[in-house]
Amino acid sequence: MTTYEVAADVHDIYLDGDRAAVYAGDSALVLGPIAAALVVWVRDGVGAPAALADRAVERFGSPPGADADALITAQLGDLCVAGVLRSG
Amino acid sequence: METGSDGDGQLLLEALGLRIGVRFVGAIDSEARSSLSRSWSRCQVESSGPTEHPDIEFDATIGTRAELPRGGVAAPDLPRLAHLLSPHVTVAAIDQLAGQIVMLHAAALCDRDGATAVFVGASGAGKTTVCRVLGRELGYVTDETVAIETDGSIRMYPKPLSVIEPGSTVKAQISPDDLGLASVDAAPRLTRIHLLERDDRHRGAPALEPTDKLDAIAALATQCSHLKLIPRPLHALADLIDSVGGATRARYADVAELLPMASELVAPR
C-alpha cells in the first residue's frame, strides 16, 4: 500500500493561517489550504491516502461532484512532483 | 591604501564583516594597484599590523592562473581583472558566512540614522541602478549582497558598482565615491524590505504595495545565498519580514521616480 512522508530534502515548513510555505530542494513553494493541511498531516505521521482523504473531507467537506479520494491522490502526486512529499 | 606584503602589496578589504586580503602578485604595476584600490575605496581597512591574518586571502594578478599556484584571480588586463575581482570577493565572503547569517541578493540604502531599506531582486532587476539614483540621497550600503543579523543589524559591503560603459564589453568597476554616492553615517539596521519590480508598462507614480507574507517568503528564498544551511530558514525569513511590518513590492517604470520617495522608502512602517 502506498504511503507518504515528507521528502528528505524539505528544509522547512512555515505555516501562516491555513496556508504554508515549503522550502524543498532549492525551491520555495506557497501551498494553499488543502495542500498545506496534507503536508502537515503527513509530517505528523498520517501517511495513508485513505486516512488523508478522510481528514480532508472532515476539514474541508466533500468536493461537489467529485471523488475525494481521487482528488487527494492527485494532490499528493503533485506534492511528490514538487519534491515536498515522497511515496513509499 | 595598500599595506605591505612581501613587496607586491595587498588590498585589505572588509566585506560583510569579514577581512579579506587580496595579494597582488606578478605583473600588477602601481597604476593598476591604485586603480583597484580606488574602486574599493569604501571597503578598505587599515591593517592592524604584520601579525594580522585576514579571514580570507587570495592572490590576484594580470596574467594567467598558472601564475597563481595558491589560486586566486587572474585576467589578461586590468579591466577584466577588476571585473573578476568583485564577484570573487563576494563569493568568498558569502561562502565563508554560509549558515551563519541570512544573506539576500539585494541592494541596501540607509538614512542618516541608519534606517535601511533592502531592495531584493535577481541579477538585472535594477539593484545597481537603484543605488546610483537613490544613493544621491541615501547612504550606500551595498548593491549586491545584504547580510542581516537576527537583531536586524546589517553588515556593510559598499563594493564598487558594475557599470556598463559605451564601447566596452567588460563592466567597469566604479567606486561609490566616484559616483557621488552618499556615505553611511550610522550603523545600518533593517527597516524595510522591497521586492524590486521594474515594469516599463507601469503608469503613474511608483507603487509600494503590501505583499502577502508567504509570497514574500518565497520571493526572498529564491534570492538568498546558502539559505538551506540556516536553521529553520523560512522561519528566519518570516522573522525578518515581521520585523519590518511586512514586505512591499516596489513597482515603477523609471527609477528616477523613486528619488522623491527616498525618505518613505527607508522609513519604518
mmCIF file of C-alpha atoms in Angstrom:
data_model
loop_
_atom_site.group_PDB
_atom_site.id
_atom_site.type_symbol
_atom_site.label_atom_id
_atom_site.label_comp_id
_atom_site.label_asym_id
_atom_site.label_seq_id
_atom_site.Cartn_x
_atom_site.Cartn_y
_atom_site.Cartn_z
ATOM 1 C CA MET A 1 0.000 0.000 0.000
ATOM 2 C CA THR A 2 1.288 3.446 -0.880
ATOM 3 C CA THR A 3 2.101 5.743 1.987
ATOM 4 C CA TYR A 4 3.540 9.217 2.033
ATOM 5 C CA GLU A 5 6.212 11.016 4.012
ATOM 6 C CA VAL A 6 7.848 14.399 3.842
ATOM 7 C CA ALA A 7 10.746 14.357 1.390
ATOM 8 C CA ALA A 8 14.222 14.324 2.915
ATOM 9 C CA ASP A 9 15.156 17.484 1.017
ATOM 10 C CA VAL A 10 12.468 19.613 2.695
ATOM 11 C CA HIS A 11 14.382 22.135 4.779
ATOM 12 C CA ASP A 12 11.494 23.937 6.433
ATOM 13 C CA ILE A 13 7.713 24.261 6.532
ATOM 14 C CA TYR A 14 6.274 27.621 7.577
ATOM 15 C CA LEU A 15 2.579 27.861 8.394
ATOM 16 C CA ASP A 16 0.618 31.086 8.107
ATOM 17 C CA GLY A 17 -3.063 30.677 8.851
ATOM 18 C CA ASP A 18 -4.358 27.834 6.692
ATOM 19 C CA ARG A 19 -1.585 28.208 4.090
ATOM 20 C CA ALA A 20 2.072 27.276 4.135
ATOM 21 C CA ALA A 21 5.424 27.919 2.534
ATOM 22 C CA VAL A 22 7.682 24.948 1.980
ATOM 23 C CA TYR A 23 11.369 25.048 1.150
ATOM 24 C CA ALA A 24 12.109 21.893 -0.800
ATOM 25 C CA GLY A 25 15.394 21.353 -2.569
ATOM 26 C CA ASP A 26 16.305 24.767 -3.910
ATOM 27 C CA SER A 27 12.729 25.999 -4.319
ATOM 28 C CA ALA A 28 10.269 27.721 -2.037
ATOM 29 C CA LEU A 29 6.614 26.962 -2.713
ATOM 30 C CA VAL A 30 3.443 28.517 -1.390
ATOM 31 C CA LEU A 31 0.740 25.961 -0.660
ATOM 32 C CA GLY A 32 -2.995 26.544 -0.480
ATOM 33 C CA PRO A 33 -5.113 25.261 2.397
ATOM 34 C CA ILE A 34 -5.662 21.677 1.247
ATOM 35 C CA ALA A 35 -2.061 21.074 0.195
ATOM 36 C CA ALA A 36 -0.805 22.723 3.381
ATOM 37 C CA ALA A 37 -3.052 20.531 5.511
ATOM 38 C CA LEU A 38 -1.903 17.392 3.704
ATOM 39 C CA VAL A 39 1.747 18.245 4.268
ATOM 40 C CA VAL A 40 1.158 18.909 7.963
ATOM 41 C CA TRP A 41 -0.767 15.675 8.415
ATOM 42 C CA VAL A 42 1.918 13.714 6.593
ATOM 43 C CA ARG A 43 4.597 15.425 8.671
ATOM 44 C CA ASP A 44 2.684 14.402 11.796
ATOM 45 C CA GLY A 45 2.661 10.760 10.725
ATOM 46 C CA VAL A 46 -0.530 10.263 8.734
ATOM 47 C CA GLY A 47 0.757 8.636 5.592
ATOM 48 C CA ALA A 48 -2.082 6.563 4.141
ATOM 49 C CA PRO A 49 -4.039 8.191 1.287
ATOM 50 C CA ALA A 50 -7.398 6.977 2.610
ATOM 51 C CA ALA A 51 -6.734 8.445 6.050
ATOM 52 C CA LEU A 52 -5.600 11.696 4.478
ATOM 53 C CA ALA A 53 -8.722 11.840 2.320
ATOM 54 C CA ASP A 54 -10.920 11.251 5.388
ATOM 55 C CA ARG A 55 -9.219 14.106 7.200
ATOM 56 C CA ALA A 56 -9.557 16.349 4.192
ATOM 57 C CA VAL A 57 -13.282 15.671 3.910
ATOM 58 C CA GLU A 58 -13.676 16.279 7.633
ATOM 59 C CA ARG A 59 -11.815 19.601 7.412
ATOM 60 C CA PHE A 60 -12.926 20.943 4.038
ATOM 61 C CA GLY A 61 -16.098 18.989 3.249
ATOM 62 C CA SER A 62 -16.841 16.662 0.356
ATOM 63 C CA PRO A 63 -15.913 18.021 -3.052
ATOM 64 C CA PRO A 64 -19.119 18.634 -5.017
ATOM 65 C CA GLY A 65 -19.459 16.237 -7.912
ATOM 66 C CA ALA A 66 -16.027 14.704 -7.441
ATOM 67 C CA ASP A 67 -14.366 11.829 -5.669
ATOM 68 C CA ALA A 68 -12.417 12.970 -2.602
ATOM 69 C CA ASP A 69 -10.040 10.016 -2.724
ATOM 70 C CA ALA A 70 -9.130 10.733 -6.337
ATOM 71 C CA LEU A 71 -8.652 14.433 -5.699
ATOM 72 C CA ILE A 72 -6.457 13.858 -2.676
ATOM 73 C CA THR A 73 -4.416 11.238 -4.511
ATOM 74 C CA ALA A 74 -3.866 13.716 -7.324
ATOM 75 C CA GLN A 75 -2.885 16.404 -4.840
ATOM 76 C CA LEU A 76 -0.441 14.047 -3.143
ATOM 77 C CA GLY A 77 1.044 13.251 -6.522
ATOM 78 C CA ASP A 78 1.535 16.935 -7.257
ATOM 79 C CA LEU A 79 3.293 17.394 -3.916
ATOM 80 C CA CYS A 80 5.598 14.491 -4.781
ATOM 81 C CA VAL A 81 6.410 16.023 -8.155
ATOM 82 C CA ALA A 82 7.205 19.296 -6.379
ATOM 83 C CA GLY A 83 9.621 17.474 -4.090
ATOM 84 C CA VAL A 84 7.617 18.133 -0.931
ATOM 85 C CA LEU A 85 6.460 14.560 -0.301
ATOM 86 C CA ARG A 86 7.695 11.162 -1.311
ATOM 87 C CA SER A 87 5.724 7.960 -1.639
ATOM 88 C CA GLY A 88 6.891 4.610 -0.466
ATOM 89 C CA MET B 1 45.607 52.405 0.801
ATOM 90 C CA GLU B 2 47.882 49.474 0.366
ATOM 91 C CA THR B 3 49.523 47.507 3.068
ATOM 92 C CA GLY B 4 52.878 45.889 2.752
ATOM 93 C CA SER B 5 53.053 42.253 1.803
ATOM 94 C CA ASP B 6 56.232 40.615 0.576
ATOM 95 C CA GLY B 7 56.944 43.504 -1.722
ATOM 96 C CA ASP B 8 53.940 43.033 -4.005
ATOM 97 C CA GLY B 9 51.307 44.813 -1.955
ATOM 98 C CA GLN B 10 47.965 43.840 -0.589
ATOM 99 C CA LEU B 11 44.495 45.290 -0.670
ATOM 100 C CA LEU B 12 42.848 44.734 2.709
ATOM 101 C CA LEU B 13 39.074 44.863 2.466
ATOM 102 C CA GLU B 14 36.149 44.472 4.797
ATOM 103 C CA ALA B 15 33.181 42.730 3.211
ATOM 104 C CA LEU B 16 30.117 41.543 5.107
ATOM 105 C CA GLY B 17 32.069 41.819 8.341
ATOM 106 C CA LEU B 18 34.991 39.727 7.107
ATOM 107 C CA ARG B 19 38.523 40.894 6.447
ATOM 108 C CA ILE B 20 39.698 39.894 3.006
ATOM 109 C CA GLY B 21 43.291 40.230 1.854
ATOM 110 C CA VAL B 22 43.887 40.497 -1.886
ATOM 111 C CA ARG B 23 47.592 39.896 -2.509
ATOM 112 C CA PHE B 24 48.922 41.495 -5.665
ATOM 113 C CA VAL B 25 51.488 39.278 -7.333
ATOM 114 C CA GLY B 26 53.347 39.347 -10.618
ATOM 115 C CA ALA B 27 52.760 41.978 -13.255
ATOM 116 C CA ILE B 28 50.471 44.415 -11.468
ATOM 117 C CA ASP B 29 52.100 47.811 -11.632
ATOM 118 C CA SER B 30 51.482 50.642 -9.215
ATOM 119 C CA GLU B 31 48.985 52.284 -11.548
ATOM 120 C CA ALA B 32 46.877 49.134 -11.699
ATOM 121 C CA ARG B 33 47.050 48.718 -7.928
ATOM 122 C CA SER B 34 45.982 52.312 -7.456
ATOM 123 C CA SER B 35 43.053 51.818 -9.790
ATOM 124 C CA LEU B 36 41.848 48.726 -7.911
ATOM 125 C CA SER B 37 42.438 50.467 -4.627
ATOM 126 C CA ARG B 38 40.321 53.391 -5.793
ATOM 127 C CA SER B 39 37.469 51.103 -6.904
ATOM 128 C CA TRP B 40 37.329 49.501 -3.472
ATOM 129 C CA SER B 41 37.718 52.765 -1.557
ATOM 130 C CA ARG B 42 34.702 52.212 0.711
ATOM 131 C CA CYS B 43 35.661 48.652 1.672
ATOM 132 C CA GLN B 44 39.295 49.252 2.518
ATOM 133 C CA VAL B 45 40.501 48.975 6.081
ATOM 134 C CA GLU B 46 43.797 49.596 7.807
ATOM 135 C CA SER B 47 45.861 46.588 8.706
ATOM 136 C CA SER B 48 46.293 46.121 12.428
ATOM 137 C CA GLY B 49 49.899 45.134 11.765
ATOM 138 C CA PRO B 50 52.123 42.477 10.280
ATOM 139 C CA THR B 51 50.642 39.788 12.504
ATOM 140 C CA GLU B 52 47.117 40.304 11.186
ATOM 141 C CA HIS B 53 45.632 37.325 9.395
ATOM 142 C CA PRO B 54 42.625 38.178 7.253
ATOM 143 C CA ASP B 55 39.640 35.846 7.370
ATOM 144 C CA ILE B 56 40.180 35.178 3.663
ATOM 145 C CA GLU B 57 43.229 35.697 1.491
ATOM 146 C CA PHE B 58 43.839 35.141 -2.189
ATOM 147 C CA ASP B 59 46.207 36.261 -4.922
ATOM 148 C CA ALA B 60 45.424 38.488 -7.891
ATOM 149 C CA THR B 61 47.478 39.132 -10.983
ATOM 150 C CA ILE B 62 47.375 40.414 -14.515
ATOM 151 C CA GLY B 63 48.361 37.275 -16.350
ATOM 152 C CA THR B 64 47.238 33.670 -16.222
ATOM 153 C CA ARG B 65 46.073 31.392 -13.447
ATOM 154 C CA ALA B 66 49.238 29.382 -13.955
ATOM 155 C CA GLU B 67 50.982 32.246 -12.183
ATOM 156 C CA LEU B 68 48.851 31.697 -9.083
ATOM 157 C CA PRO B 69 49.847 28.387 -7.507
ATOM 158 C CA ARG B 70 47.775 29.257 -4.416
ATOM 159 C CA GLY B 71 44.722 30.076 -6.522
ATOM 160 C CA GLY B 72 43.021 33.429 -6.874
ATOM 161 C CA VAL B 73 42.041 35.774 -9.671
ATOM 162 C CA ALA B 74 43.931 36.245 -12.927
ATOM 163 C CA ALA B 75 42.980 38.185 -16.040
ATOM 164 C CA PRO B 76 44.862 39.399 -19.101
ATOM 165 C CA ASP B 77 44.330 43.090 -18.376
ATOM 166 C CA LEU B 78 43.242 45.469 -15.651
ATOM 167 C CA PRO B 79 39.598 45.986 -16.705
ATOM 168 C CA ARG B 80 38.987 42.256 -16.775
ATOM 169 C CA LEU B 81 40.833 41.702 -13.523
ATOM 170 C CA ALA B 82 38.692 44.365 -11.866
ATOM 171 C CA HIS B 83 35.602 42.755 -13.374
ATOM 172 C CA LEU B 84 36.521 39.319 -11.959
ATOM 173 C CA LEU B 85 37.752 40.548 -8.611
ATOM 174 C CA SER B 86 34.386 41.843 -7.454
ATOM 175 C CA PRO B 87 32.431 38.557 -7.713
ATOM 176 C CA HIS B 88 35.442 36.674 -6.349
ATOM 177 C CA VAL B 89 35.395 38.773 -3.177
ATOM 178 C CA THR B 90 31.623 38.472 -2.918
ATOM 179 C CA VAL B 91 31.528 34.708 -3.354
ATOM 180 C CA ALA B 92 34.437 34.181 -0.972
ATOM 181 C CA ALA B 93 32.661 36.174 1.751
ATOM 182 C CA ILE B 94 29.310 34.502 1.123
ATOM 183 C CA ASP B 95 30.832 31.038 1.253
ATOM 184 C CA GLN B 96 32.660 31.863 4.478
ATOM 185 C CA LEU B 97 29.421 33.035 6.130
ATOM 186 C CA ALA B 98 27.265 30.168 4.873
ATOM 187 C CA GLY B 99 24.862 29.007 7.537
ATOM 188 C CA GLN B 100 25.752 31.813 9.951
ATOM 189 C CA ILE B 101 23.614 34.689 8.718
ATOM 190 C CA VAL B 102 20.818 35.408 6.239
ATOM 191 C CA MET B 103 22.304 36.792 3.016
ATOM 192 C CA LEU B 104 19.986 38.335 0.458
ATOM 193 C CA HIS B 105 20.754 39.119 -3.151
ATOM 194 C CA ALA B 106 19.785 42.742 -2.686
ATOM 195 C CA ALA B 107 20.853 46.353 -2.621
ATOM 196 C CA ALA B 108 20.651 48.382 0.576
ATOM 197 C CA LEU B 109 20.499 52.102 1.288
ATOM 198 C CA CYS B 110 20.084 53.912 4.581
ATOM 199 C CA ASP B 111 19.268 57.312 6.007
ATOM 200 C CA ARG B 112 21.440 59.304 8.402
ATOM 201 C CA ASP B 113 20.036 57.423 11.401
ATOM 202 C CA GLY B 114 20.831 54.017 9.893
ATOM 203 C CA ALA B 115 17.257 53.132 8.888
ATOM 204 C CA THR B 116 17.880 50.799 5.972
ATOM 205 C CA ALA B 117 15.787 49.596 3.083
ATOM 206 C CA VAL B 118 16.805 46.490 1.210
ATOM 207 C CA PHE B 119 15.802 46.158 -2.441
ATOM 208 C CA VAL B 120 15.606 42.499 -3.339
ATOM 209 C CA GLY B 121 15.939 41.350 -6.900
ATOM 210 C CA ALA B 122 17.630 38.920 -9.233
ATOM 211 C CA SER B 123 20.502 39.945 -11.475
ATOM 212 C CA GLY B 124 19.230 42.539 -13.909
ATOM 213 C CA ALA B 125 16.366 43.638 -11.661
ATOM 214 C CA GLY B 126 17.861 47.096 -11.263
ATOM 215 C CA LYS B 127 19.651 46.955 -7.915
ATOM 216 C CA THR B 128 22.733 48.847 -9.091
ATOM 217 C CA THR B 129 20.620 51.443 -10.873
ATOM 218 C CA VAL B 130 18.555 51.961 -7.734
ATOM 219 C CA CYS B 131 21.772 52.569 -5.807
ATOM 220 C CA ARG B 132 23.108 55.023 -8.374
ATOM 221 C CA VAL B 133 19.910 57.068 -8.261
ATOM 222 C CA LEU B 134 18.794 56.805 -4.632
ATOM 223 C CA GLY B 135 22.386 56.835 -3.425
ATOM 224 C CA ARG B 136 22.432 60.579 -4.002
ATOM 225 C CA GLU B 137 20.022 60.904 -1.086
ATOM 226 C CA LEU B 138 20.607 57.756 0.948
ATOM 227 C CA GLY B 139 23.792 56.165 2.255
ATOM 228 C CA TYR B 140 25.193 53.388 0.087
ATOM 229 C CA VAL B 141 25.409 50.081 1.977
ATOM 230 C CA THR B 142 25.733 47.692 -0.987
ATOM 231 C CA ASP B 143 24.359 46.896 -4.423
ATOM 232 C CA GLU B 144 24.909 43.154 -4.276
ATOM 233 C CA THR B 145 24.571 41.169 -1.062
ATOM 234 C CA VAL B 146 22.898 42.147 2.203
ATOM 235 C CA ALA B 147 23.820 40.146 5.303
ATOM 236 C CA ILE B 148 21.274 40.636 8.079
ATOM 237 C CA GLU B 149 21.769 39.626 11.705
ATOM 238 C CA THR B 150 18.830 38.260 13.678
ATOM 239 C CA ASP B 151 18.569 41.612 15.507
ATOM 240 C CA GLY B 152 18.198 43.430 12.183
ATOM 241 C CA SER B 153 21.652 44.938 12.025
ATOM 242 C CA ILE B 154 23.179 44.859 8.562
ATOM 243 C CA ARG B 155 26.785 44.210 7.640
ATOM 244 C CA MET B 156 28.359 46.762 5.330
ATOM 245 C CA TYR B 157 29.547 45.848 1.850
ATOM 246 C CA PRO B 158 29.951 49.086 -0.138
ATOM 247 C CA LYS B 159 31.663 47.423 -3.067
ATOM 248 C CA PRO B 160 32.392 49.023 -6.432
ATOM 249 C CA LEU B 161 29.363 49.293 -8.693
ATOM 250 C CA SER B 162 29.412 47.451 -12.016
ATOM 251 C CA VAL B 163 28.682 49.932 -14.752
ATOM 252 C CA ILE B 164 28.378 49.321 -18.481
ATOM 253 C CA GLU B 165 30.436 51.887 -20.329
ATOM 254 C CA PRO B 166 29.930 52.673 -24.020
ATOM 255 C CA GLY B 167 32.181 50.661 -26.297
ATOM 256 C CA SER B 168 33.333 48.251 -23.615
ATOM 257 C CA THR B 169 32.459 44.586 -23.359
ATOM 258 C CA VAL B 170 33.511 44.468 -19.710
ATOM 259 C CA LYS B 171 31.587 46.241 -16.970
ATOM 260 C CA ALA B 172 33.669 48.907 -15.282
ATOM 261 C CA GLN B 173 34.011 48.698 -11.503
ATOM 262 C CA ILE B 174 33.378 52.197 -10.227
ATOM 263 C CA SER B 175 33.917 53.378 -6.685
ATOM 264 C CA PRO B 176 30.800 54.720 -4.943
ATOM 265 C CA ASP B 177 32.938 57.776 -4.188
ATOM 266 C CA ASP B 178 33.414 58.428 -7.897
ATOM 267 C CA LEU B 179 29.674 58.082 -8.466
ATOM 268 C CA GLY B 180 28.919 60.606 -5.737
ATOM 269 C CA LEU B 181 27.007 58.158 -3.577
ATOM 270 C CA ALA B 182 26.313 59.220 -0.011
ATOM 271 C CA SER B 183 28.264 57.611 2.780
ATOM 272 C CA VAL B 184 26.781 55.759 5.748
ATOM 273 C CA ASP B 185 26.792 57.777 8.955
ATOM 274 C CA ALA B 186 25.190 55.313 11.384
ATOM 275 C CA ALA B 187 25.174 51.547 11.761
ATOM 276 C CA PRO B 188 22.598 50.273 9.274
ATOM 277 C CA ARG B 189 19.603 48.389 10.609
ATOM 278 C CA LEU B 190 16.779 46.817 8.655
ATOM 279 C CA THR B 191 13.602 48.894 8.458
ATOM 280 C CA ARG B 192 12.066 47.995 5.088
ATOM 281 C CA ILE B 193 12.088 45.151 2.575
ATOM 282 C CA HIS B 194 11.149 45.995 -1.013
ATOM 283 C CA LEU B 195 10.830 43.473 -3.825
ATOM 284 C CA LEU B 196 12.021 45.266 -6.951
ATOM 285 C CA GLU B 197 9.616 45.123 -9.888
ATOM 286 C CA ARG B 198 10.634 47.493 -12.622
ATOM 287 C CA ASP B 199 7.950 47.426 -15.295
ATOM 288 C CA ASP B 200 8.073 49.577 -18.427
ATOM 289 C CA ARG B 201 4.275 49.333 -18.665
ATOM 290 C CA HIS B 202 3.734 50.788 -15.200
ATOM 291 C CA ARG B 203 1.937 54.106 -15.371
ATOM 292 C CA GLY B 204 1.913 56.865 -12.819
ATOM 293 C CA ALA B 205 3.876 57.244 -9.624
ATOM 294 C CA PRO B 206 5.794 54.273 -8.239
ATOM 295 C CA ALA B 207 3.634 51.960 -6.171
ATOM 296 C CA LEU B 208 4.670 50.420 -2.867
ATOM 297 C CA GLU B 209 2.231 47.552 -2.490
ATOM 298 C CA PRO B 210 1.970 45.368 0.626
ATOM 299 C CA THR B 211 2.850 41.792 -0.225
ATOM 300 C CA ASP B 212 1.353 38.586 1.054
ATOM 301 C CA LYS B 213 3.700 37.204 3.675
ATOM 302 C CA LEU B 214 4.069 33.738 2.167
ATOM 303 C CA ASP B 215 4.649 35.169 -1.304
ATOM 304 C CA ALA B 216 7.317 37.431 0.193
ATOM 305 C CA ILE B 217 8.971 34.486 1.933
ATOM 306 C CA ALA B 218 9.043 32.556 -1.335
ATOM 307 C CA ALA B 219 10.435 35.573 -3.194
ATOM 308 C CA LEU B 220 13.170 36.144 -0.630
ATOM 309 C CA ALA B 221 14.058 32.456 -0.501
ATOM 310 C CA THR B 222 14.892 32.464 -4.201
ATOM 311 C CA GLN B 223 17.268 35.403 -3.644
ATOM 312 C CA CYS B 224 19.185 34.036 -0.667
ATOM 313 C CA SER B 225 22.645 32.515 -0.595
ATOM 314 C CA HIS B 226 23.147 29.211 1.241
ATOM 315 C CA LEU B 227 19.688 29.541 2.775
ATOM 316 C CA LYS B 228 19.279 25.833 3.431
ATOM 317 C CA LEU B 229 22.207 25.955 5.854
ATOM 318 C CA ILE B 230 20.333 28.392 8.106
ATOM 319 C CA PRO B 231 18.332 26.657 10.862
ATOM 320 C CA ARG B 232 14.578 26.800 10.054
ATOM 321 C CA PRO B 233 15.292 29.008 7.041
ATOM 322 C CA LEU B 234 11.728 30.044 6.174
ATOM 323 C CA HIS B 235 11.087 30.970 9.789
ATOM 324 C CA ALA B 236 14.210 33.150 9.706
ATOM 325 C CA LEU B 237 12.883 34.968 6.640
ATOM 326 C CA ALA B 238 9.442 35.294 8.210
ATOM 327 C CA ASP B 239 11.019 36.870 11.302
ATOM 328 C CA LEU B 240 12.777 39.447 9.113
ATOM 329 C CA ILE B 241 9.563 40.237 7.266
ATOM 330 C CA ASP B 242 7.616 40.536 10.523
ATOM 331 C CA SER B 243 10.302 42.786 11.990
ATOM 332 C CA VAL B 244 9.616 45.425 9.331
ATOM 333 C CA GLY B 245 5.835 45.085 9.328
ATOM 334 C CA GLY B 246 5.723 43.186 6.044
ATOM 335 C CA ALA B 247 7.457 43.381 2.695
ATOM 336 C CA THR B 248 6.333 45.552 -0.201
ATOM 337 C CA ARG B 249 6.529 45.277 -3.958
ATOM 338 C CA ALA B 250 8.077 48.397 -5.442
ATOM 339 C CA ARG B 251 6.583 48.806 -8.917
ATOM 340 C CA TYR B 252 7.976 51.544 -11.108
ATOM 341 C CA ALA B 253 8.824 52.298 -14.707
ATOM 342 C CA ASP B 254 11.666 54.758 -14.225
ATOM 343 C CA VAL B 255 13.915 54.537 -11.199
ATOM 344 C CA ALA B 256 14.238 58.325 -11.151
ATOM 345 C CA GLU B 257 10.622 58.433 -9.992
ATOM 346 C CA LEU B 258 11.698 56.754 -6.757
ATOM 347 C CA LEU B 259 14.009 59.615 -5.813
ATOM 348 C CA PRO B 260 11.326 61.895 -4.293
ATOM 349 C CA MET B 261 10.237 58.888 -2.209
ATOM 350 C CA ALA B 262 13.683 58.256 -0.724
ATOM 351 C CA SER B 263 12.650 59.035 2.857
ATOM 352 C CA GLU B 264 9.473 56.994 2.560
ATOM 353 C CA LEU B 265 11.388 54.015 1.208
ATOM 354 C CA VAL B 266 13.505 53.661 4.356
ATOM 355 C CA ALA B 267 11.004 54.884 6.962
ATOM 356 C CA PRO B 268 9.697 52.162 9.306
ATOM 357 C CA ARG B 269 6.095 51.188 8.589
#
